[in-house]
Amino acid sequence: MATAPELDVAANPLDSFRAEARAWIAANFPPSLKNKDSSLSSLEGPTDLSADEIAWKTAMGDKGWGVPGWPVAYGGGGLDKAQIRVLQEELARAGASNPIGGMGIMMFGPTLLEYGSEAQKQEHILAIAKGDVRWCQGYSEPNAGSDLANVQTFAEDAGDHYIVNGQKTWTSGGQWADKCFALVRTDKSQKHGGISFLLIDMTAPGVEVKPIRMISGQSPFCETFFTNVKVPKENLVGREGQGWEIGTRLLQHERNSLSGGGGASRLFAGKPMGTLAKEYRGADDKGRVPDSDLRMRIVRHEMDSRAFALTLRRAALEAKSNQGPSAATSIMKNVGARITQDRAELSIEIMGMAGLGWEGEGFSEDELTQTRTWLWGKAVSIYGGSTEIQNNIVSKRILGMLDHQ
Ligand SMILES: Cc1cc2nc3c(=O)[nH]c(=O)nc-3n(C[C@H](O)[C@H](O)[C@H](O)COP(=O)(O)OP(=O)(O)OC[C@H]3O[C@@H](n4cnc5c(N)ncnc54)[C@H](O)[C@@H]3O)c2cc1C
């Protein structure tokens, strides 16, 4: 491992933490992983880690820095927001990505920390913090998407356990997940109040997953079937009938992550738009993109992106640490989705025919990736709750325009 460059620690109170982080990263981060995304958050395939990836994941898990803001008692780093920021900067500086991610980190862990029993936290949170267990989300059903409270998967009380029957769909990464947090019905006589939040072992007898093949040939999500699946009562989070409250809280954590609350840098991934435009459209005698209308739209997009990233950062700093995300994440999710889709549309427009490749010769890897990114962008305004549903949430819960159910 490399030695850490020297740092003047007297200048700022955070600098001693920065020095500690920099030295620890230099001592533990395998150089072979530099600038490689080694996050377990990828749902695109089974986890097949190299020895260096395992070493990095173990080191980050043991240190608690995979989930730097979680309590130390549950395997987190116990860092405050300013320290987390410094840690992220130091990881980025070293070209190191956080190897611990996924739905356990993004949404299930924070929700269980809030609603879980002590025994549930001991059993699940530590394993999530170490990146040892993959979770999937069993919410959507063929007739319960936007109208999520219509879930029909039924958990029948059988004494010390439930017997679960039903079908989920669009289960991202279901074929690789170890466990599933699911919304199930425990009472058919009431809609919202009949829903419970249940943890289901994906290896239990009666659980079957069928990957859904997309036009791209990939199968990032599945249909999931439960047939007489025995689930111990200890796996109920909260009380029976509290599932809607817990489930919607989890969605706030999900939207917070999706909007970029967990990483606004995503918005700046890839080449700057101006560079891309000059590559494909050339430059005039002043070194500018020749098309003045396109130039204006690029500038507007870059300004929107940067303003949004700053807003996310400010919102994160202002959020009361013990309140976590609120209904306002719906605004962030919608704005983030629009900017992500704008970026993809603008890139394709700039690239012209080169941005419409699917396979075959004549296209670079970057160009083929761009086409897929553009198509994938369509999903951003659907998953985690569609744009229209976020607008409904904003009108009801923030603007108070209608009584919410
Ligand atoms: C890439 C991807 C990954 C996903 N991963 C998961 C996962 O891991 N687990 C999981 O449980 N689900 C997952 N989903 C499902 C996702 O949550 C749903 O697709 C989403 O909630 C919308 O539900 P639906 O597809 O049934 O559409 P519908 O609910 O059928 O909606 C269809 C259209 O009608 C509009 N609409 C519906 N109701 C209203 C209304 N009241 N007012 C205004 N407009 C309305 C919607 O906005 C939408 O445009 C994923 C989806 C995608 C695209």
Short mmCIF file of C-alpha atoms and ligand atoms in Angstrom, two decimals:
data_model
loop_
_atom_site.label_atom_id
_atom_site.label_comp_id
_atom_site.label_asym_id
_atom_site.label_seq_id
_atom_site.Cartn_x
_atom_site.Cartn_y
_atom_site.Cartn_z
CA MET A 1 0.00 0.00 0.00
CA ALA A 2 1.14 3.60 -0.63
CA THR A 3 2.06 6.01 2.17
CA ALA A 4 -0.28 8.95 2.76
CA PRO A 5 0.84 12.42 1.62
CA GLU A 6 1.51 14.82 4.52
CA LEU A 7 -1.26 17.22 5.62
CA ASP A 8 -1.16 20.33 7.80
CA VAL A 9 -3.56 19.32 10.61
CA ALA A 10 -3.42 22.63 12.49
CA ALA A 11 -5.44 24.60 9.92
CA ASN A 12 -8.95 23.19 10.54
CA PRO A 13 -10.47 21.04 13.30
CA LEU A 14 -11.57 18.52 10.68
CA ASP A 15 -8.06 18.20 9.35
CA SER A 16 -6.98 15.70 11.99
CA PHE A 17 -9.87 13.49 10.89
CA ARG A 18 -8.88 14.08 7.26
CA ALA A 19 -5.33 13.02 8.07
CA GLU A 20 -6.61 9.90 9.84
CA ALA A 21 -8.87 9.01 6.91
CA ARG A 22 -6.16 9.65 4.35
CA ALA A 23 -3.64 7.50 6.21
CA TRP A 24 -6.15 4.70 6.75
CA ILE A 25 -7.19 4.67 3.08
CA ALA A 26 -3.56 4.64 1.97
CA ALA A 27 -2.89 1.69 4.26
CA ASN A 28 -5.98 -0.33 3.35
CA PHE A 29 -7.14 0.51 -0.18
CA PRO A 30 -5.72 -1.94 -2.75
CA PRO A 31 -4.24 0.12 -5.64
CA SER A 32 -5.58 -2.42 -8.14
CA LEU A 33 -9.10 -1.10 -7.40
CA LYS A 34 -8.27 2.53 -8.12
CA ASN A 35 -11.08 4.23 -10.09
CA LYS A 36 -13.08 0.97 -10.26
CA ASP A 37 -16.64 0.84 -8.99
CA SER A 38 -16.49 -2.01 -6.49
CA SER A 39 -19.84 -1.30 -4.87
CA LEU A 40 -22.13 -4.12 -3.89
CA SER A 41 -24.96 -1.75 -4.75
CA SER A 42 -24.78 -2.95 -8.34
CA LEU A 43 -27.83 -5.02 -9.13
CA GLU A 44 -26.58 -5.98 -12.55
CA GLY A 45 -25.14 -9.34 -11.65
CA PRO A 46 -24.08 -11.80 -9.01
CA THR A 47 -21.32 -10.70 -6.70
CA ASP A 48 -18.11 -12.39 -7.73
CA LEU A 49 -15.43 -10.52 -5.83
CA SER A 50 -11.67 -10.67 -6.38
CA ALA A 51 -9.30 -11.13 -3.41
CA ASP A 52 -8.56 -7.38 -3.38
CA GLU A 53 -12.26 -6.54 -3.48
CA ILE A 54 -12.92 -8.88 -0.55
CA ALA A 55 -10.01 -7.32 1.39
CA TRP A 56 -11.33 -3.78 0.75
CA LYS A 57 -14.90 -4.71 1.65
CA THR A 58 -13.74 -6.41 4.86
CA ALA A 59 -11.54 -3.46 5.85
CA MET A 60 -14.33 -0.91 5.25
CA GLY A 61 -16.87 -3.16 7.00
CA ASP A 62 -14.65 -3.66 10.06
CA LYS A 63 -13.93 0.06 10.24
CA GLY A 64 -17.64 0.91 9.95
CA TRP A 65 -16.96 3.34 7.12
CA GLY A 66 -19.22 1.56 4.61
CA VAL A 67 -22.05 3.19 6.59
CA PRO A 68 -20.15 6.05 8.18
CA GLY A 69 -23.21 7.74 9.73
CA TRP A 70 -24.70 4.66 11.41
CA PRO A 71 -24.13 4.11 15.15
CA VAL A 72 -20.91 2.34 16.12
CA ALA A 73 -22.96 -0.14 18.20
CA TYR A 74 -24.52 -1.45 14.97
CA GLY A 75 -21.36 -1.63 12.91
CA GLY A 76 -21.39 1.95 11.59
CA GLY A 77 -18.70 4.59 11.76
CA GLY A 78 -20.55 6.98 14.12
CA LEU A 79 -19.28 9.96 12.08
CA ASP A 80 -21.05 13.31 11.89
CA LYS A 81 -22.05 14.91 8.57
CA ALA A 82 -18.91 17.01 8.24
CA GLN A 83 -16.70 13.98 8.85
CA ILE A 84 -18.69 11.91 6.35
CA ARG A 85 -18.11 14.60 3.76
CA VAL A 86 -14.38 14.56 4.47
CA LEU A 87 -14.33 10.78 4.24
CA GLN A 88 -16.11 10.90 0.87
CA GLU A 89 -13.63 13.49 -0.38
CA GLU A 90 -10.71 11.37 0.73
CA LEU A 91 -12.14 8.22 -0.86
CA ALA A 92 -12.68 10.16 -4.11
CA ARG A 93 -9.17 11.59 -3.89
CA ALA A 94 -7.74 8.07 -3.67
CA GLY A 95 -10.00 6.83 -6.51
CA ALA A 96 -11.68 4.48 -4.03
CA SER A 97 -15.38 3.66 -4.13
CA ASN A 98 -17.33 2.52 -1.11
CA PRO A 99 -17.64 -1.25 -1.57
CA ILE A 100 -20.67 -1.53 0.70
CA GLY A 101 -24.01 -0.52 -0.78
CA GLY A 102 -27.36 -1.80 -1.98
CA MET A 103 -30.88 -1.68 -0.64
CA GLY A 104 -29.81 -2.72 2.84
CA ILE A 105 -27.80 0.48 3.11
CA MET A 106 -30.01 2.80 1.07
CA MET A 107 -33.37 2.09 2.60
CA PHE A 108 -33.86 -1.02 4.73
CA GLY A 109 -31.10 -0.41 7.32
CA PRO A 110 -32.16 3.16 8.20
CA THR A 111 -35.78 2.00 8.50
CA LEU A 112 -34.92 -0.96 10.74
CA LEU A 113 -32.79 1.30 12.94
CA GLU A 114 -35.94 3.33 13.48
CA TYR A 115 -38.60 0.63 13.77
CA GLY A 116 -36.84 -2.67 14.45
CA SER A 117 -36.64 -4.49 17.78
CA GLU A 118 -33.25 -4.72 19.42
CA ALA A 119 -33.03 -8.41 18.42
CA GLN A 120 -33.78 -7.52 14.77
CA LYS A 121 -31.16 -4.79 14.75
CA GLN A 122 -28.57 -7.16 16.21
CA GLU A 123 -29.43 -9.82 13.66
CA HIS A 124 -29.59 -7.68 10.52
CA ILE A 125 -27.91 -4.30 10.85
CA LEU A 126 -24.41 -5.57 11.54
CA ALA A 127 -24.53 -7.90 8.52
CA ILE A 128 -25.69 -5.01 6.32
CA ALA A 129 -22.95 -2.72 7.63
CA LYS A 130 -20.36 -5.34 6.71
CA GLY A 131 -21.88 -5.85 3.26
CA ASP A 132 -22.47 -9.52 3.97
CA VAL A 133 -26.17 -9.76 3.11
CA ARG A 134 -28.06 -8.58 0.03
CA TRP A 135 -31.64 -7.37 0.45
CA CYS A 136 -34.39 -6.89 -2.11
CA GLN A 137 -37.63 -4.93 -1.97
CA GLY A 138 -40.91 -6.86 -2.11
CA TYR A 139 -43.39 -4.03 -2.57
CA SER A 140 -44.87 -3.92 -6.10
CA GLU A 141 -47.39 -6.50 -7.29
CA PRO A 142 -49.16 -6.89 -10.63
CA ASN A 143 -52.08 -4.84 -9.24
CA ALA A 144 -50.22 -2.73 -6.71
CA GLY A 145 -47.71 -0.27 -8.14
CA SER A 146 -48.69 3.37 -7.70
CA ASP A 147 -51.61 2.10 -5.64
CA LEU A 148 -49.21 0.30 -3.35
CA ALA A 149 -51.72 -0.05 -0.54
CA ASN A 150 -53.55 -2.55 -2.75
CA VAL A 151 -50.97 -5.29 -1.98
CA GLN A 152 -52.64 -8.72 -1.86
CA THR A 153 -49.77 -11.01 -0.84
CA PHE A 154 -51.25 -12.56 2.29
CA ALA A 155 -49.49 -13.57 5.49
CA GLU A 156 -51.77 -15.91 7.38
CA ASP A 157 -51.31 -16.19 11.14
CA ALA A 158 -50.27 -19.76 11.95
CA GLY A 159 -49.34 -19.44 15.61
CA ASP A 160 -45.63 -18.79 15.99
CA HIS A 161 -45.21 -18.13 12.26
CA TYR A 162 -46.97 -16.80 9.16
CA ILE A 163 -47.75 -18.68 5.96
CA VAL A 164 -47.17 -16.31 3.05
CA ASN A 165 -48.81 -16.65 -0.38
CA GLY A 166 -48.76 -14.18 -3.26
CA GLN A 167 -46.76 -12.54 -6.01
CA LYS A 168 -44.42 -9.56 -6.15
CA THR A 169 -43.02 -8.05 -9.32
CA TRP A 170 -40.19 -5.78 -10.49
CA THR A 171 -38.10 -7.15 -7.61
CA SER A 172 -34.72 -5.58 -8.41
CA GLY A 173 -31.88 -8.04 -7.85
CA GLY A 174 -34.34 -10.63 -6.50
CA GLN A 175 -32.38 -13.49 -8.08
CA TRP A 176 -29.24 -12.54 -6.12
CA ALA A 177 -30.78 -11.37 -2.86
CA ASP A 178 -30.45 -13.27 0.41
CA LYS A 179 -33.44 -11.62 2.02
CA CYS A 180 -36.49 -9.55 1.18
CA PHE A 181 -38.30 -6.81 3.10
CA ALA A 182 -41.90 -7.11 2.01
CA LEU A 183 -45.25 -5.42 2.41
CA VAL A 184 -47.83 -8.13 3.04
CA ARG A 185 -51.46 -8.15 4.04
CA THR A 186 -52.33 -9.56 7.46
CA ASP A 187 -55.88 -8.21 7.52
CA LYS A 188 -58.19 -8.23 4.49
CA SER A 189 -60.86 -6.07 6.11
CA GLN A 190 -58.95 -2.77 5.92
CA LYS A 191 -56.74 -1.34 3.17
CA HIS A 192 -53.83 0.64 4.70
CA GLY A 193 -54.31 -0.68 8.24
CA GLY A 194 -54.21 -4.31 7.08
CA ILE A 195 -50.62 -4.12 5.83
CA SER A 196 -47.60 -5.45 7.73
CA PHE A 197 -43.85 -5.22 7.14
CA LEU A 198 -42.29 -8.69 7.00
CA LEU A 199 -38.75 -9.99 6.47
CA ILE A 200 -38.60 -13.05 4.23
CA ASP A 201 -35.65 -15.36 3.65
CA MET A 202 -35.22 -15.70 -0.13
CA THR A 203 -33.80 -19.22 0.32
CA ALA A 204 -36.87 -20.45 2.25
CA PRO A 205 -38.90 -23.27 0.63
CA GLY A 206 -41.72 -21.84 -1.50
CA VAL A 207 -39.87 -18.73 -2.71
CA GLU A 208 -39.39 -18.69 -6.48
CA VAL A 209 -37.90 -15.93 -8.63
CA LYS A 210 -38.29 -15.53 -12.38
CA PRO A 211 -36.00 -12.91 -13.91
CA ILE A 212 -37.76 -10.50 -16.30
CA ARG A 213 -35.79 -10.16 -19.52
CA MET A 214 -35.61 -6.65 -20.90
CA ILE A 215 -35.08 -5.51 -24.49
CA SER A 216 -31.40 -4.94 -23.64
CA GLY A 217 -31.04 -8.64 -22.82
CA GLN A 218 -30.42 -7.85 -19.17
CA SER A 219 -32.60 -9.11 -16.34
CA PRO A 220 -32.10 -6.71 -13.47
CA PHE A 221 -35.43 -7.53 -11.88
CA CYS A 222 -37.75 -10.45 -11.27
CA GLU A 223 -41.20 -11.72 -10.62
CA THR A 224 -41.16 -13.23 -7.12
CA PHE A 225 -43.63 -15.91 -6.07
CA PHE A 226 -44.39 -16.98 -2.50
CA THR A 227 -46.15 -20.32 -2.10
CA ASN A 228 -46.87 -21.42 1.47
CA VAL A 229 -43.67 -19.78 2.70
CA LYS A 230 -43.17 -20.21 6.44
CA VAL A 231 -41.96 -16.96 8.05
CA PRO A 232 -41.25 -16.81 11.81
CA LYS A 233 -43.19 -14.15 13.73
CA GLU A 234 -39.87 -12.64 14.91
CA ASN A 235 -39.56 -11.37 11.32
CA LEU A 236 -42.46 -8.95 11.69
CA VAL A 237 -41.11 -5.39 11.98
CA GLY A 238 -43.19 -3.17 14.25
CA ARG A 239 -46.66 -4.48 14.96
CA GLU A 240 -49.25 -6.08 12.71
CA GLY A 241 -50.97 -3.36 10.69
CA GLN A 242 -48.08 -0.90 11.03
CA GLY A 243 -46.65 -1.87 7.65
CA TRP A 244 -47.99 1.14 5.75
CA GLU A 245 -46.32 3.57 8.14
CA ILE A 246 -43.02 1.67 8.10
CA GLY A 247 -43.19 1.00 4.36
CA THR A 248 -43.74 4.66 3.43
CA ARG A 249 -40.95 5.72 5.77
CA LEU A 250 -38.68 3.35 3.88
CA LEU A 251 -39.77 4.97 0.62
CA GLN A 252 -38.62 8.35 1.92
CA HIS A 253 -35.17 6.85 2.52
CA GLU A 254 -35.28 5.31 -0.96
CA ARG A 255 -36.23 8.60 -2.63
CA ASN A 256 -33.60 10.42 -0.66
CA SER A 257 -30.97 8.06 -2.09
CA LEU A 258 -32.41 8.10 -5.60
CA SER A 259 -32.60 11.88 -5.78
CA GLY A 260 -28.90 12.06 -5.09
CA GLY A 261 -29.11 12.68 -1.38
CA GLY A 262 -26.72 9.79 -1.16
CA GLY A 263 -24.50 11.00 -3.98
CA ALA A 264 -25.16 14.08 -6.09
CA SER A 265 -21.83 13.50 -7.82
CA ARG A 266 -23.74 11.03 -10.02
CA LEU A 267 -25.12 14.04 -11.87
CA PHE A 268 -21.65 15.00 -12.98
CA ALA A 269 -20.66 11.53 -14.09
CA GLY A 270 -19.19 11.34 -17.57
CA LYS A 271 -17.75 14.13 -19.69
CA PRO A 272 -18.82 17.75 -19.22
CA MET A 273 -21.53 18.50 -21.78
CA GLY A 274 -19.46 21.28 -23.39
CA THR A 275 -16.58 18.86 -24.00
CA LEU A 276 -18.93 16.27 -25.45
CA ALA A 277 -20.52 18.90 -27.73
CA LYS A 278 -17.16 20.08 -29.09
CA GLU A 279 -16.13 16.48 -29.71
CA TYR A 280 -19.19 15.79 -31.87
CA ARG A 281 -20.07 19.26 -33.21
CA GLY A 282 -16.66 20.91 -33.42
CA ALA A 283 -15.87 24.50 -32.34
CA ASP A 284 -16.16 27.92 -33.99
CA ASP A 285 -13.26 30.36 -34.36
CA LYS A 286 -13.80 31.49 -30.77
CA GLY A 287 -13.53 27.91 -29.49
CA ARG A 288 -17.28 27.69 -28.76
CA VAL A 289 -19.87 25.10 -29.74
CA PRO A 290 -21.08 26.60 -33.07
CA ASP A 291 -24.85 26.17 -32.56
CA SER A 292 -25.88 29.04 -30.27
CA ASP A 293 -29.22 27.45 -29.34
CA LEU A 294 -27.52 24.19 -28.31
CA ARG A 295 -24.89 26.18 -26.43
CA MET A 296 -27.60 27.96 -24.45
CA ARG A 297 -29.35 24.70 -23.56
CA ILE A 298 -26.08 23.12 -22.43
CA VAL A 299 -25.37 26.09 -20.16
CA ARG A 300 -28.91 25.97 -18.76
CA HIS A 301 -28.57 22.25 -18.06
CA GLU A 302 -25.19 22.62 -16.35
CA MET A 303 -26.56 25.46 -14.21
CA ASP A 304 -29.61 23.39 -13.22
CA SER A 305 -27.39 20.41 -12.36
CA ARG A 306 -25.06 22.44 -10.20
CA ALA A 307 -27.87 24.34 -8.47
CA PHE A 308 -29.57 21.02 -7.74
CA ALA A 309 -26.38 19.45 -6.35
CA LEU A 310 -25.89 22.48 -4.09
CA THR A 311 -29.52 22.35 -2.96
CA LEU A 312 -29.14 18.68 -2.05
CA ARG A 313 -26.00 19.43 -0.10
CA ARG A 314 -27.65 22.33 1.74
CA ALA A 315 -30.78 20.25 2.49
CA ALA A 316 -28.61 17.45 3.89
CA LEU A 317 -26.72 19.87 6.13
CA GLU A 318 -29.91 21.55 7.32
CA ALA A 319 -31.83 18.34 8.02
CA LYS A 320 -32.18 17.73 11.74
CA SER A 321 -30.02 14.65 12.21
CA ASN A 322 -32.64 12.64 14.09
CA GLN A 323 -35.52 13.42 11.73
CA GLY A 324 -34.03 12.03 8.55
CA PRO A 325 -35.66 12.50 5.15
CA SER A 326 -39.18 13.95 4.90
CA ALA A 327 -41.94 14.23 2.28
CA ALA A 328 -39.76 16.91 0.66
CA THR A 329 -37.65 14.08 -0.79
CA SER A 330 -40.47 13.77 -3.37
CA ILE A 331 -39.51 17.19 -4.74
CA MET A 332 -35.86 16.20 -4.87
CA LYS A 333 -36.67 12.89 -6.54
CA ASN A 334 -38.66 14.62 -9.29
CA VAL A 335 -36.09 17.33 -9.94
CA GLY A 336 -33.27 14.75 -9.92
CA ALA A 337 -35.20 12.54 -12.37
CA ARG A 338 -35.83 15.47 -14.73
CA ILE A 339 -32.20 16.56 -14.72
CA THR A 340 -30.96 12.99 -15.24
CA GLN A 341 -33.31 12.54 -18.20
CA ASP A 342 -32.45 15.99 -19.63
CA ARG A 343 -28.78 15.09 -19.51
CA ALA A 344 -29.37 11.83 -21.37
CA GLU A 345 -31.59 13.51 -24.00
CA LEU A 346 -29.12 16.33 -24.57
CA SER A 347 -26.21 13.88 -24.89
CA ILE A 348 -28.05 11.85 -27.51
CA GLU A 349 -28.99 15.01 -29.43
CA ILE A 350 -25.37 16.21 -29.39
CA MET A 351 -24.06 12.85 -30.58
CA GLY A 352 -26.55 12.52 -33.46
CA MET A 353 -26.45 9.11 -35.16
CA ALA A 354 -23.47 8.11 -32.99
CA GLY A 355 -25.81 8.22 -29.99
CA LEU A 356 -28.27 5.72 -31.45
CA GLY A 357 -26.05 2.65 -31.67
CA TRP A 358 -27.13 -0.62 -30.13
CA GLU A 359 -24.51 -3.13 -31.23
CA GLY A 360 -22.08 -3.84 -34.03
CA GLU A 361 -19.12 -2.03 -35.46
CA GLY A 362 -18.86 1.70 -35.98
CA PHE A 363 -19.69 2.68 -32.40
CA SER A 364 -17.31 3.17 -29.51
CA GLU A 365 -18.00 1.57 -26.10
CA ASP A 366 -18.88 5.02 -24.73
CA GLU A 367 -21.41 5.55 -27.52
CA LEU A 368 -23.10 2.20 -26.94
CA THR A 369 -23.22 2.95 -23.21
CA GLN A 370 -24.81 6.32 -23.93
CA THR A 371 -27.71 4.73 -25.84
CA ARG A 372 -28.37 2.39 -22.92
CA THR A 373 -28.05 5.20 -20.40
CA TRP A 374 -30.64 7.20 -22.33
CA LEU A 375 -33.09 4.29 -22.37
CA TRP A 376 -32.38 3.41 -18.73
CA GLY A 377 -33.10 7.04 -17.86
CA LYS A 378 -36.77 6.41 -18.67
CA ALA A 379 -36.96 4.25 -15.53
CA VAL A 380 -35.79 7.05 -13.25
CA SER A 381 -39.19 8.74 -13.24
CA ILE A 382 -40.93 5.41 -12.51
CA TYR A 383 -39.01 3.48 -9.85
CA GLY A 384 -39.25 4.52 -6.23
CA GLY A 385 -42.71 5.91 -7.10
CA SER A 386 -43.52 7.66 -10.39
CA THR A 387 -43.26 11.41 -10.99
CA GLU A 388 -47.05 11.74 -10.92
CA ILE A 389 -47.22 10.00 -7.53
CA GLN A 390 -44.48 12.29 -6.15
CA ASN A 391 -46.53 15.26 -7.37
CA ASN A 392 -49.55 13.86 -5.51
CA ILE A 393 -47.44 13.54 -2.34
CA VAL A 394 -46.21 17.12 -2.68
CA SER A 395 -49.74 18.44 -3.18
CA LYS A 396 -51.17 16.48 -0.24
CA ARG A 397 -48.43 16.38 2.37
CA ILE A 398 -46.46 19.54 1.69
CA LEU A 399 -48.98 21.94 0.14
CA GLY A 400 -51.92 20.50 2.11
CA MET A 401 -54.14 20.66 -0.97
CA LEU A 402 -56.10 17.50 -0.10
CA ASP A 403 -56.61 15.47 3.03
CA HIS A 404 -54.28 12.50 2.85
CA GLN A 405 -55.51 9.04 3.67
C1 LIG B 1 -36.10 -0.07 -12.89
C2 LIG B 1 -37.17 -0.36 -11.90
C3 LIG B 1 -36.87 -1.03 -10.73
C4 LIG B 1 -37.87 -1.33 -9.81
N1 LIG B 1 -37.54 -2.04 -8.67
C5 LIG B 1 -38.51 -2.38 -7.79
C6 LIG B 1 -38.19 -3.18 -6.64
O1 LIG B 1 -37.05 -3.55 -6.40
N2 LIG B 1 -39.19 -3.54 -5.83
C7 LIG B 1 -40.49 -3.15 -6.02
O2 LIG B 1 -41.34 -3.49 -5.21
N3 LIG B 1 -40.83 -2.40 -7.11
C8 LIG B 1 -39.86 -2.01 -7.99
N4 LIG B 1 -40.18 -1.26 -9.11
C9 LIG B 1 -41.58 -0.95 -9.36
C10 LIG B 1 -41.95 0.51 -9.20
O3 LIG B 1 -42.01 0.86 -7.85
C11 LIG B 1 -43.28 0.70 -9.92
O4 LIG B 1 -43.04 0.50 -11.30
C12 LIG B 1 -43.87 2.07 -9.70
O5 LIG B 1 -44.28 2.23 -8.37
C13 LIG B 1 -45.08 2.32 -10.63
O6 LIG B 1 -45.98 1.29 -10.53
P1 LIG B 1 -46.52 0.52 -11.84
O7 LIG B 1 -45.35 0.13 -12.68
O8 LIG B 1 -47.44 -0.57 -11.41
O9 LIG B 1 -47.31 1.60 -12.66
P2 LIG B 1 -48.87 2.09 -12.45
O10 LIG B 1 -49.11 2.18 -11.00
O11 LIG B 1 -49.70 1.09 -13.21
O12 LIG B 1 -48.87 3.46 -13.14
C14 LIG B 1 -48.92 3.63 -14.55
C15 LIG B 1 -48.93 5.11 -14.86
O13 LIG B 1 -50.09 5.73 -14.27
C16 LIG B 1 -49.71 6.84 -13.45
N5 LIG B 1 -50.58 6.89 -12.26
C17 LIG B 1 -50.97 5.84 -11.51
N6 LIG B 1 -51.74 6.26 -10.48
C18 LIG B 1 -51.82 7.62 -10.57
C19 LIG B 1 -52.45 8.64 -9.80
N7 LIG B 1 -53.15 8.36 -8.69
N8 LIG B 1 -52.31 9.93 -10.19
C20 LIG B 1 -51.58 10.26 -11.29
N9 LIG B 1 -50.97 9.32 -12.09
C21 LIG B 1 -51.08 8.02 -11.73
C22 LIG B 1 -48.28 6.54 -13.03
O14 LIG B 1 -47.57 7.72 -12.71
C23 LIG B 1 -47.73 5.86 -14.27
O15 LIG B 1 -47.30 6.83 -15.19
C24 LIG B 1 -39.21 -0.93 -10.06
C25 LIG B 1 -39.51 -0.24 -11.24
C26 LIG B 1 -38.52 0.05 -12.15
C27 LIG B 1 -38.88 0.78 -13.42
#
